[in-house]
Amino acid sequence: MLFSNEEQHKLQDLMSSNDDFAYFMTKSLDGYKSISSQICHELRNPLTLIKSTSQLIEANNPEVINIKYWEQLKDDIHELELLLEDFSTYNHSNAVNRQDQNILLLLKSILASFQAAASQKGVEVLLSIDNENIPCYTLYSFDRIKMKQVIINILKNALEATEKGDYIRIACKSEDPSNLLITISNNGSPIPEDVLPTIFTPFVTYKANGTGLGLAISSNIINAHGGSLTVKSEREETSFYINLPL
């Protein structure tokens, strides 16, 4: 179901305090996910046929690329594919497979693969770690694939907001024995103030080509790890805070 970040936390509190409510809510959520998955499947099949038909038409009749709106048609098909993919991912974003592993290695790996795109744009990417020898960094229980998805999504958004000469900074520290904090900041264009309260709500986006599910998916994944994803955006800097319990 499409709950906001705040509503999800309230729902979790209610489920923790009431076993009967938790049982029926879990059944409702499972039913919703099943129906949603089926709808995505039923929509994806005809969309695949439409795409393959358009490709066949273009292959046999190359002149169609000169027809008005042909490229727009292909763009619309691609956007629908992305939307269905994101919606399917959203439905499964709270199912995590946690294993003890090194979260610093994940951050460094993501940064290494992200560096080329940032350099091409003239954006500096920085990694700050307060103390690499802290045990919680090298042996933390998390879902590597989904945590990587969260960090890459936030980094991509940061890169879109920045220009040549700007920076993107990742900081990792353990503020207290029970908390691990990953902060991803940039000094590019700020997020509009009116969008901030609902930025983690599904289908809410401030980008022209966005589905509005990327940050909702990210928030769900962090919530499933028992943590929280928050944001602060001002004229000087925008920061996303990934708080994870130890």
XYZ file of C-alpha atoms in Angstrom:
246
model
C 0.000 0.000 0.000
C 1.191 3.507 -0.753
C 1.943 4.926 2.697
C 4.073 7.974 3.370
C 7.260 7.608 5.411
C 5.552 8.922 8.568
C 2.515 6.670 8.047
C 4.760 3.614 7.711
C 6.403 4.338 11.064
C 2.996 4.794 12.732
C 1.787 1.560 11.151
C 4.840 -0.319 12.441
C 4.207 1.021 15.952
C 0.575 -0.121 15.821
C 1.545 -3.565 14.557
C 4.144 -3.921 17.317
C 1.577 -3.142 20.009
C -1.377 -5.150 18.680
C -0.931 -8.755 17.497
C -4.420 -9.057 15.993
C -3.999 -5.822 14.054
C -0.552 -6.986 12.901
C -1.996 -10.293 11.647
C -4.788 -8.745 9.576
C -2.569 -5.919 8.337
C 0.068 -8.401 7.192
C -2.573 -10.388 5.313
C -3.871 -7.204 3.682
C -0.367 -6.128 2.659
C 0.416 -9.570 1.245
C -2.820 -9.486 -0.742
C -2.050 -6.005 -2.023
C 1.428 -7.054 -3.156
C 0.052 -10.125 -4.901
C -2.556 -8.104 -6.804
C -0.047 -5.374 -7.652
C 2.440 -7.924 -8.982
C -0.265 -9.487 -11.130
C -1.294 -6.086 -12.512
C 2.336 -5.274 -13.365
C 2.652 -8.619 -15.118
C -0.566 -8.120 -17.104
C 0.491 -4.621 -18.164
C 4.055 -5.616 -19.031
C 2.951 -8.277 -21.545
C 1.015 -5.977 -23.928
C 3.637 -3.254 -23.467
C 6.322 -5.709 -24.603
C 4.230 -6.496 -27.687
C 3.751 -2.794 -28.443
C 7.496 -2.201 -28.145
C 8.446 -5.163 -30.338
C 5.847 -4.147 -32.934
C 7.207 -0.597 -33.086
C 10.743 -1.970 -33.469
C 9.590 -4.251 -36.295
C 7.825 -1.382 -38.048
C 10.952 0.773 -37.843
C 13.203 -2.066 -39.054
C 11.022 -2.708 -42.102
C 10.181 0.942 -42.749
C 13.143 3.152 -41.685
C 11.380 6.228 -43.005
C 8.960 6.147 -40.048
C 11.576 7.945 -37.943
C 10.603 11.056 -39.881
C 6.964 10.751 -38.850
C 5.900 13.334 -36.300
C 5.688 11.927 -32.753
C 7.446 8.623 -33.623
C 10.330 9.324 -31.258
C 7.828 10.518 -28.650
C 6.026 7.182 -28.971
C 9.258 5.289 -28.256
C 10.045 7.577 -25.314
C 6.570 6.973 -23.858
C 7.017 3.206 -24.154
C 10.369 3.450 -22.369
C 8.879 5.580 -19.572
C 6.102 3.035 -19.039
C 8.708 0.270 -18.814
C 10.590 2.226 -16.150
C 7.395 2.920 -14.212
C 6.399 -0.754 -14.149
C 9.909 -1.753 -13.118
C 9.967 0.823 -10.311
C 6.491 -0.138 -9.112
C 7.456 -3.812 -8.997
C 10.623 -2.909 -7.072
C 8.606 -0.772 -4.634
C 6.307 -3.700 -3.838
C 9.276 -5.851 -2.811
C 11.472 -3.157 -1.282
C 10.718 -4.106 2.341
C 11.879 -7.710 1.904
C 15.576 -7.764 2.790
C 18.137 -10.558 2.950
C 20.559 -9.432 5.645
C 24.050 -10.860 6.022
C 27.063 -9.810 8.098
C 29.479 -7.983 5.780
C 31.684 -4.910 5.363
C 29.647 -1.789 4.634
C 32.776 0.286 3.931
C 33.723 -2.030 1.065
C 30.273 -1.449 -0.398
C 30.643 2.337 -0.192
C 34.109 2.253 -1.762
C 32.931 -0.071 -4.539
C 29.980 2.175 -5.397
C 32.198 5.245 -5.354
C 34.738 3.638 -7.696
C 32.052 2.848 -10.281
C 30.380 6.257 -9.833
C 33.591 8.258 -10.188
C 33.684 8.194 -14.009
C 30.224 9.747 -14.434
C 31.014 12.427 -11.854
C 34.404 13.252 -13.406
C 32.833 13.537 -16.837
C 30.513 16.185 -15.438
C 33.293 17.927 -13.505
C 31.837 17.072 -10.090
C 34.168 16.134 -7.229
C 33.205 13.060 -5.180
C 34.577 12.753 -1.648
C 34.428 9.941 0.915
C 34.928 10.658 4.610
C 35.153 7.896 7.225
C 35.725 8.803 10.862
C 37.515 5.571 11.822
C 37.837 2.603 9.465
C 38.692 0.232 12.312
C 35.308 0.464 14.044
C 33.948 -3.132 14.160
C 30.431 -2.121 13.092
C 31.783 -1.055 9.683
C 33.455 -4.363 8.911
C 30.742 -6.616 10.307
C 27.320 -5.068 9.791
C 24.176 -7.033 8.933
C 22.527 -5.643 5.800
C 21.178 -6.554 2.357
C 24.050 -5.662 0.020
C 22.011 -5.487 -3.186
C 19.280 -3.298 -1.738
C 21.601 -1.053 0.267
C 23.596 -0.515 -2.923
C 20.352 0.428 -4.677
C 19.622 3.084 -2.037
C 23.061 4.685 -2.179
C 23.236 4.659 -5.987
C 19.775 6.221 -6.219
C 20.726 9.078 -3.885
C 24.054 9.573 -5.689
C 22.331 9.722 -9.083
C 19.910 12.335 -7.779
C 22.857 14.309 -6.401
C 24.686 14.145 -9.730
C 21.602 15.428 -11.550
C 21.418 18.372 -9.128
C 25.088 19.342 -9.445
C 27.118 21.157 -12.091
C 30.786 21.484 -12.988
C 32.784 22.579 -9.946
C 30.249 21.248 -7.413
C 30.842 18.372 -4.994
C 29.150 15.244 -3.699
C 30.303 14.101 -0.265
C 29.699 10.768 1.458
C 30.409 10.610 5.179
C 30.210 7.500 7.329
C 30.442 7.569 11.102
C 29.187 5.908 14.243
C 27.838 8.686 16.450
C 27.105 6.386 19.376
C 27.309 2.638 20.139
C 23.801 2.052 18.806
C 23.820 4.070 15.587
C 25.577 4.130 12.211
C 25.111 7.254 10.078
C 25.773 7.563 6.345
C 25.361 11.104 5.005
C 25.281 11.911 1.290
C 25.534 15.654 0.613
C 25.871 17.897 -2.424
C 26.034 21.648 -3.040
C 23.980 21.614 -6.230
C 20.437 22.846 -6.804
C 18.335 22.475 -3.627
C 15.135 20.457 -3.471
C 12.066 22.740 -3.663
C 10.842 23.537 -0.154
C 7.242 22.552 -0.911
C 8.362 19.069 -2.022
C 10.418 18.187 1.067
C 7.531 17.093 3.362
C 6.351 14.478 0.835
C 9.600 13.576 -0.926
C 9.493 9.946 0.287
C 5.817 9.514 -0.644
C 5.245 7.229 -3.662
C 4.687 9.008 -7.010
C 5.738 12.401 -5.623
C 8.556 13.862 -7.736
C 10.054 17.244 -8.513
C 11.857 15.972 -11.629
C 10.252 16.136 -15.066
C 11.328 12.598 -16.001
C 10.998 10.948 -12.592
C 8.538 8.209 -11.602
C 8.382 9.387 -7.992
C 9.262 5.924 -6.690
C 13.058 6.015 -6.330
C 13.169 7.702 -2.921
C 10.049 5.849 -1.741
C 11.824 2.575 -2.549
C 14.976 3.787 -0.792
C 13.018 4.772 2.311
C 11.281 1.375 2.419
C 14.598 -0.454 2.189
C 16.143 1.546 5.035
C 12.979 1.101 7.132
C 13.219 -2.662 6.534
C 16.710 -2.505 8.068
C 15.189 -0.860 11.154
C 16.611 2.531 10.243
C 15.397 5.799 8.791
C 16.072 7.935 5.716
C 15.687 11.695 6.123
C 16.640 14.771 4.130
C 17.599 18.382 4.742
C 17.859 20.778 1.813
C 18.950 24.391 1.962
C 20.419 26.796 -0.560
C 24.001 25.887 0.381
C 23.669 22.098 0.610
C 21.308 19.124 0.376
C 21.948 16.138 2.659
C 20.343 12.698 2.877
C 20.846 10.917 6.204
C 20.791 7.117 6.379
C 20.484 6.177 10.057
C 21.055 2.490 10.759
C 20.779 0.738 14.138
C 23.687 -1.331 15.443
